[in-house]
Amino acid sequence: MAPLADGWSYAEWNATYNAFSFGIAAMGCATIFFWLQLANVSKSYRTALIITGIVTCIATYHYFRIFNSWVEAFKVVSTDGGDYTVTLTGTPFNDAYRYVDWLLTVPLLLIELILVMKLPQEETVSLGWKLGVASALMVALGYPGEIQDDLTVRWFWWFLAMIPFCYVVQTLVVGLNAATSKQPSPAA
């Protein structure tokens, strides 16, 4: 958990508070929308849409946790009904929730992408496993760098995380290119 810098103005604290609140509302509503639209989507895309809803549901949960951690990290008081002051409570802000979220959602998003490419089943399963594991490894390697104070150590972990990232990007570029070339021409 990263220590927060002191000296937040009420406007800065409130903007962050409202951004978290907006994110929770947007992702929660998106989850409901995606799942309600299942009946309106072609059967071949329903699994991908279910995964989309799962991703936004997971993100909603983690944003609630991040929001709660944000609120607990600060004390906001109004002095005599005037301006608000913002001080740290000493409770650490848990920034690991972002990485836990990404550890779950990034592989799911890649699997969703593979599903809508309509590749043969064997290739879909193979790519799902390869990209799912590579993306999880990328996120897992990124977190140790996130929590380091030493820039040399941060760059070391960044470099390690870039290896699976480059693999994912290269695989997607080649895979998307092949899948795009198989698509029928658009209607005029």
PDB file of C-alpha atoms in Angstrom:
ATOM      1  CA  MET A   1       0.000   0.000   0.000  1.00  0.00           C
ATOM      2  CA  ALA A   2       1.356   3.310  -1.073  1.00  0.00           C
ATOM      3  CA  PRO A   3       1.596   6.211   1.334  1.00  0.00           C
ATOM      4  CA  LEU A   4      -0.374   9.228   0.165  1.00  0.00           C
ATOM      5  CA  ALA A   5       1.140  12.663  -0.055  1.00  0.00           C
ATOM      6  CA  ASP A   6      -0.244  15.153   2.432  1.00  0.00           C
ATOM      7  CA  GLY A   7      -1.555  18.573   1.472  1.00  0.00           C
ATOM      8  CA  TRP A   8      -4.666  17.686  -0.529  1.00  0.00           C
ATOM      9  CA  SER A   9      -7.057  20.552  -1.082  1.00  0.00           C
ATOM     10  CA  TYR A  10     -10.761  19.899  -0.680  1.00  0.00           C
ATOM     11  CA  ALA A  11     -11.249  20.452  -4.435  1.00  0.00           C
ATOM     12  CA  GLU A  12      -8.618  17.810  -5.265  1.00  0.00           C
ATOM     13  CA  TRP A  13     -10.017  15.325  -2.757  1.00  0.00           C
ATOM     14  CA  ASN A  14     -13.581  15.956  -3.909  1.00  0.00           C
ATOM     15  CA  ALA A  15     -12.690  15.586  -7.616  1.00  0.00           C
ATOM     16  CA  THR A  16     -11.138  12.190  -6.900  1.00  0.00           C
ATOM     17  CA  TYR A  17     -14.096  11.189  -4.710  1.00  0.00           C
ATOM     18  CA  ASN A  18     -16.527  12.144  -7.477  1.00  0.00           C
ATOM     19  CA  ALA A  19     -14.484  10.364 -10.159  1.00  0.00           C
ATOM     20  CA  PHE A  20     -14.603   7.132  -8.146  1.00  0.00           C
ATOM     21  CA  SER A  21     -18.327   7.609  -7.588  1.00  0.00           C
ATOM     22  CA  PHE A  22     -18.923   8.192 -11.314  1.00  0.00           C
ATOM     23  CA  GLY A  23     -16.835   5.127 -12.182  1.00  0.00           C
ATOM     24  CA  ILE A  24     -18.845   2.918  -9.829  1.00  0.00           C
ATOM     25  CA  ALA A  25     -22.144   4.150 -11.278  1.00  0.00           C
ATOM     26  CA  ALA A  26     -20.988   3.816 -14.895  1.00  0.00           C
ATOM     27  CA  MET A  27     -19.583   0.309 -14.504  1.00  0.00           C
ATOM     28  CA  GLY A  28     -22.506  -0.914 -12.417  1.00  0.00           C
ATOM     29  CA  CYS A  29     -25.015   0.380 -14.954  1.00  0.00           C
ATOM     30  CA  ALA A  30     -22.968  -1.042 -17.817  1.00  0.00           C
ATOM     31  CA  THR A  31     -23.050  -4.473 -16.156  1.00  0.00           C
ATOM     32  CA  ILE A  32     -26.834  -4.381 -15.928  1.00  0.00           C
ATOM     33  CA  PHE A  33     -27.132  -3.128 -19.513  1.00  0.00           C
ATOM     34  CA  PHE A  34     -24.850  -5.824 -20.936  1.00  0.00           C
ATOM     35  CA  TRP A  35     -26.688  -8.634 -19.196  1.00  0.00           C
ATOM     36  CA  LEU A  36     -30.118  -7.263 -20.120  1.00  0.00           C
ATOM     37  CA  GLN A  37     -29.062  -7.168 -23.776  1.00  0.00           C
ATOM     38  CA  LEU A  38     -28.228 -10.895 -23.952  1.00  0.00           C
ATOM     39  CA  ALA A  39     -31.558 -11.752 -25.590  1.00  0.00           C
ATOM     40  CA  ASN A  40     -30.925  -9.125 -28.297  1.00  0.00           C
ATOM     41  CA  VAL A  41     -27.513 -10.438 -29.320  1.00  0.00           C
ATOM     42  CA  SER A  42     -26.748 -13.236 -31.747  1.00  0.00           C
ATOM     43  CA  LYS A  43     -26.167 -16.515 -29.920  1.00  0.00           C
ATOM     44  CA  SER A  44     -22.574 -16.687 -31.157  1.00  0.00           C
ATOM     45  CA  TYR A  45     -21.735 -13.450 -29.288  1.00  0.00           C
ATOM     46  CA  ARG A  46     -23.589 -14.108 -26.018  1.00  0.00           C
ATOM     47  CA  THR A  47     -20.628 -15.650 -24.197  1.00  0.00           C
ATOM     48  CA  ALA A  48     -18.534 -12.604 -25.080  1.00  0.00           C
ATOM     49  CA  LEU A  49     -21.277 -10.297 -23.800  1.00  0.00           C
ATOM     50  CA  ILE A  50     -21.553 -12.293 -20.568  1.00  0.00           C
ATOM     51  CA  ILE A  51     -17.790 -11.883 -20.117  1.00  0.00           C
ATOM     52  CA  THR A  52     -18.158  -8.140 -20.743  1.00  0.00           C
ATOM     53  CA  GLY A  53     -20.706  -7.987 -17.919  1.00  0.00           C
ATOM     54  CA  ILE A  54     -18.451 -10.023 -15.648  1.00  0.00           C
ATOM     55  CA  VAL A  55     -15.560  -7.620 -16.339  1.00  0.00           C
ATOM     56  CA  THR A  56     -17.637  -4.551 -15.504  1.00  0.00           C
ATOM     57  CA  CYS A  57     -19.080  -6.294 -12.430  1.00  0.00           C
ATOM     58  CA  ILE A  58     -15.572  -7.100 -11.161  1.00  0.00           C
ATOM     59  CA  ALA A  59     -14.502  -3.512 -11.862  1.00  0.00           C
ATOM     60  CA  THR A  60     -17.549  -2.169 -10.012  1.00  0.00           C
ATOM     61  CA  TYR A  61     -16.659  -4.220  -6.945  1.00  0.00           C
ATOM     62  CA  HIS A  62     -13.026  -3.112  -6.986  1.00  0.00           C
ATOM     63  CA  TYR A  63     -13.975   0.536  -7.469  1.00  0.00           C
ATOM     64  CA  PHE A  64     -16.184   0.234  -4.379  1.00  0.00           C
ATOM     65  CA  ARG A  65     -13.164  -1.094  -2.494  1.00  0.00           C
ATOM     66  CA  ILE A  66     -10.882   1.659  -3.859  1.00  0.00           C
ATOM     67  CA  PHE A  67     -13.535   4.278  -3.035  1.00  0.00           C
ATOM     68  CA  ASN A  68     -13.830   2.997   0.545  1.00  0.00           C
ATOM     69  CA  SER A  69     -10.060   2.960   0.937  1.00  0.00           C
ATOM     70  CA  TRP A  70      -9.912   6.549  -0.371  1.00  0.00           C
ATOM     71  CA  VAL A  71     -12.552   7.736   2.098  1.00  0.00           C
ATOM     72  CA  GLU A  72     -10.859   5.958   5.032  1.00  0.00           C
ATOM     73  CA  ALA A  73      -7.473   7.479   4.191  1.00  0.00           C
ATOM     74  CA  PHE A  74      -8.683  11.048   4.775  1.00  0.00           C
ATOM     75  CA  LYS A  75     -10.493  13.123   7.334  1.00  0.00           C
ATOM     76  CA  VAL A  76     -12.559  15.932   5.828  1.00  0.00           C
ATOM     77  CA  VAL A  77     -13.915  18.523   8.251  1.00  0.00           C
ATOM     78  CA  SER A  78     -15.578  21.892   7.996  1.00  0.00           C
ATOM     79  CA  THR A  79     -14.363  24.472  10.470  1.00  0.00           C
ATOM     80  CA  ASP A  80     -17.226  26.613  11.777  1.00  0.00           C
ATOM     81  CA  GLY A  81     -19.283  25.941   8.638  1.00  0.00           C
ATOM     82  CA  GLY A  82     -16.555  27.455   6.454  1.00  0.00           C
ATOM     83  CA  ASP A  83     -13.957  25.887   4.236  1.00  0.00           C
ATOM     84  CA  TYR A  84     -13.252  22.188   4.371  1.00  0.00           C
ATOM     85  CA  THR A  85      -9.853  20.905   5.384  1.00  0.00           C
ATOM     86  CA  VAL A  86      -8.482  17.560   4.269  1.00  0.00           C
ATOM     87  CA  THR A  87      -5.943  15.642   6.365  1.00  0.00           C
ATOM     88  CA  LEU A  88      -4.583  12.129   6.282  1.00  0.00           C
ATOM     89  CA  THR A  89      -5.994   9.712   8.858  1.00  0.00           C
ATOM     90  CA  GLY A  90      -2.966   7.422   8.845  1.00  0.00           C
ATOM     91  CA  THR A  91      -4.982   4.596   7.288  1.00  0.00           C
ATOM     92  CA  PRO A  92      -3.082   3.583   4.158  1.00  0.00           C
ATOM     93  CA  PHE A  93      -4.692   3.875   0.745  1.00  0.00           C
ATOM     94  CA  ASN A  94      -4.805   0.393  -0.786  1.00  0.00           C
ATOM     95  CA  ASP A  95      -3.657   0.750  -4.374  1.00  0.00           C
ATOM     96  CA  ALA A  96      -3.385  -3.039  -4.811  1.00  0.00           C
ATOM     97  CA  TYR A  97      -7.084  -3.220  -5.699  1.00  0.00           C
ATOM     98  CA  ARG A  98      -6.242  -1.904  -9.182  1.00  0.00           C
ATOM     99  CA  TYR A  99      -3.834  -4.760  -9.777  1.00  0.00           C
ATOM    100  CA  VAL A 100      -6.215  -7.392  -8.418  1.00  0.00           C
ATOM    101  CA  ASP A 101      -8.842  -5.955 -10.760  1.00  0.00           C
ATOM    102  CA  TRP A 102      -6.492  -6.075 -13.741  1.00  0.00           C
ATOM    103  CA  LEU A 103      -5.328  -9.574 -12.844  1.00  0.00           C
ATOM    104  CA  LEU A 104      -8.918 -10.738 -13.294  1.00  0.00           C
ATOM    105  CA  THR A 105     -10.257  -8.435 -16.006  1.00  0.00           C
ATOM    106  CA  VAL A 106      -7.399  -8.156 -18.509  1.00  0.00           C
ATOM    107  CA  PRO A 107      -7.303 -11.915 -19.243  1.00  0.00           C
ATOM    108  CA  LEU A 108     -11.118 -11.938 -19.484  1.00  0.00           C
ATOM    109  CA  LEU A 109     -11.093  -9.030 -21.937  1.00  0.00           C
ATOM    110  CA  LEU A 110      -8.546 -10.812 -24.115  1.00  0.00           C
ATOM    111  CA  ILE A 111     -10.600 -14.005 -24.029  1.00  0.00           C
ATOM    112  CA  GLU A 112     -13.662 -11.973 -25.005  1.00  0.00           C
ATOM    113  CA  LEU A 113     -11.773 -10.498 -27.940  1.00  0.00           C
ATOM    114  CA  ILE A 114     -10.710 -13.960 -29.077  1.00  0.00           C
ATOM    115  CA  LEU A 115     -14.294 -15.219 -28.852  1.00  0.00           C
ATOM    116  CA  VAL A 116     -15.646 -12.530 -31.176  1.00  0.00           C
ATOM    117  CA  MET A 117     -12.934 -13.260 -33.750  1.00  0.00           C
ATOM    118  CA  LYS A 118     -14.798 -16.488 -34.624  1.00  0.00           C
ATOM    119  CA  LEU A 119     -11.649 -18.562 -34.920  1.00  0.00           C
ATOM    120  CA  PRO A 120     -11.771 -22.358 -34.995  1.00  0.00           C
ATOM    121  CA  GLN A 121     -12.438 -23.818 -31.518  1.00  0.00           C
ATOM    122  CA  GLU A 122      -8.967 -25.333 -31.106  1.00  0.00           C
ATOM    123  CA  GLU A 123      -7.310 -22.016 -31.966  1.00  0.00           C
ATOM    124  CA  THR A 124      -9.722 -20.107 -29.702  1.00  0.00           C
ATOM    125  CA  VAL A 125      -8.889 -22.345 -26.717  1.00  0.00           C
ATOM    126  CA  SER A 126      -5.158 -22.209 -27.425  1.00  0.00           C
ATOM    127  CA  LEU A 127      -5.081 -18.418 -27.819  1.00  0.00           C
ATOM    128  CA  GLY A 128      -7.318 -17.983 -24.762  1.00  0.00           C
ATOM    129  CA  TRP A 129      -4.895 -19.877 -22.571  1.00  0.00           C
ATOM    130  CA  LYS A 130      -1.760 -18.274 -24.031  1.00  0.00           C
ATOM    131  CA  LEU A 131      -3.029 -14.689 -23.881  1.00  0.00           C
ATOM    132  CA  GLY A 132      -4.823 -15.186 -20.561  1.00  0.00           C
ATOM    133  CA  VAL A 133      -1.690 -16.480 -18.850  1.00  0.00           C
ATOM    134  CA  ALA A 134       0.568 -13.909 -20.547  1.00  0.00           C
ATOM    135  CA  SER A 135      -1.652 -10.994 -19.537  1.00  0.00           C
ATOM    136  CA  ALA A 136      -1.964 -12.241 -15.950  1.00  0.00           C
ATOM    137  CA  LEU A 137       1.824 -12.585 -15.826  1.00  0.00           C
ATOM    138  CA  MET A 138       2.172  -9.042 -17.210  1.00  0.00           C
ATOM    139  CA  VAL A 139      -0.015  -7.609 -14.425  1.00  0.00           C
ATOM    140  CA  ALA A 140       1.634  -9.743 -11.737  1.00  0.00           C
ATOM    141  CA  LEU A 141       5.078  -8.542 -12.832  1.00  0.00           C
ATOM    142  CA  GLY A 142       3.941  -4.919 -12.900  1.00  0.00           C
ATOM    143  CA  TYR A 143       2.795  -4.761  -9.290  1.00  0.00           C
ATOM    144  CA  PRO A 144       6.198  -5.231  -7.595  1.00  0.00           C
ATOM    145  CA  GLY A 145       7.463  -2.273  -9.611  1.00  0.00           C
ATOM    146  CA  GLU A 146       4.463  -0.181  -8.617  1.00  0.00           C
ATOM    147  CA  ILE A 147       5.242  -0.454  -4.918  1.00  0.00           C
ATOM    148  CA  GLN A 148       8.982   0.271  -5.174  1.00  0.00           C
ATOM    149  CA  ASP A 149      10.550   3.586  -4.232  1.00  0.00           C
ATOM    150  CA  ASP A 150      13.840   2.843  -5.995  1.00  0.00           C
ATOM    151  CA  LEU A 151      13.552   3.843  -9.677  1.00  0.00           C
ATOM    152  CA  THR A 152      16.094   1.238 -10.786  1.00  0.00           C
ATOM    153  CA  VAL A 153      13.985  -1.519  -9.245  1.00  0.00           C
ATOM    154  CA  ARG A 154      10.820  -0.010 -10.757  1.00  0.00           C
ATOM    155  CA  TRP A 155      12.369  -0.042 -14.215  1.00  0.00           C
ATOM    156  CA  PHE A 156      13.513  -3.652 -13.720  1.00  0.00           C
ATOM    157  CA  TRP A 157       9.940  -4.794 -13.003  1.00  0.00           C
ATOM    158  CA  TRP A 158       8.618  -2.640 -15.851  1.00  0.00           C
ATOM    159  CA  PHE A 159      11.021  -4.362 -18.231  1.00  0.00           C
ATOM    160  CA  LEU A 160       9.922  -7.798 -17.014  1.00  0.00           C
ATOM    161  CA  ALA A 161       6.234  -6.871 -17.394  1.00  0.00           C
ATOM    162  CA  MET A 162       6.897  -5.636 -20.933  1.00  0.00           C
ATOM    163  CA  ILE A 163       7.957  -9.122 -22.071  1.00  0.00           C
ATOM    164  CA  PRO A 164       4.476 -10.680 -21.762  1.00  0.00           C
ATOM    165  CA  PHE A 165       2.936  -7.364 -22.889  1.00  0.00           C
ATOM    166  CA  CYS A 166       4.897  -7.448 -26.166  1.00  0.00           C
ATOM    167  CA  TYR A 167       3.901 -11.090 -26.640  1.00  0.00           C
ATOM    168  CA  VAL A 168       0.216 -10.204 -26.189  1.00  0.00           C
ATOM    169  CA  VAL A 169       0.414  -7.255 -28.588  1.00  0.00           C
ATOM    170  CA  GLN A 170       2.314  -9.243 -31.222  1.00  0.00           C
ATOM    171  CA  THR A 171      -0.124 -12.154 -30.958  1.00  0.00           C
ATOM    172  CA  LEU A 172      -3.124  -9.844 -31.246  1.00  0.00           C
ATOM    173  CA  VAL A 173      -1.740  -7.903 -34.196  1.00  0.00           C
ATOM    174  CA  VAL A 174      -1.042 -11.104 -36.135  1.00  0.00           C
ATOM    175  CA  GLY A 175      -4.277 -12.749 -34.945  1.00  0.00           C
ATOM    176  CA  LEU A 176      -6.465  -9.733 -35.614  1.00  0.00           C
ATOM    177  CA  ASN A 177      -4.928  -9.323 -39.038  1.00  0.00           C
ATOM    178  CA  ALA A 178      -5.778 -12.912 -39.958  1.00  0.00           C
ATOM    179  CA  ALA A 179      -9.301 -12.698 -38.486  1.00  0.00           C
ATOM    180  CA  THR A 180     -10.003  -9.368 -40.187  1.00  0.00           C
ATOM    181  CA  SER A 181      -9.006 -10.764 -43.577  1.00  0.00           C
ATOM    182  CA  LYS A 182     -11.582 -13.591 -43.115  1.00  0.00           C
ATOM    183  CA  GLN A 183     -14.482 -11.205 -42.488  1.00  0.00           C
ATOM    184  CA  PRO A 184     -17.058 -10.729 -45.273  1.00  0.00           C
ATOM    185  CA  SER A 185     -16.992  -7.395 -47.060  1.00  0.00           C
ATOM    186  CA  PRO A 186     -19.330  -4.791 -45.554  1.00  0.00           C
ATOM    187  CA  ALA A 187     -22.737  -4.212 -47.106  1.00  0.00           C
ATOM    188  CA  ALA A 188     -22.962  -1.148 -49.345  1.00  0.00           C
TER     189      ALA A 188
END
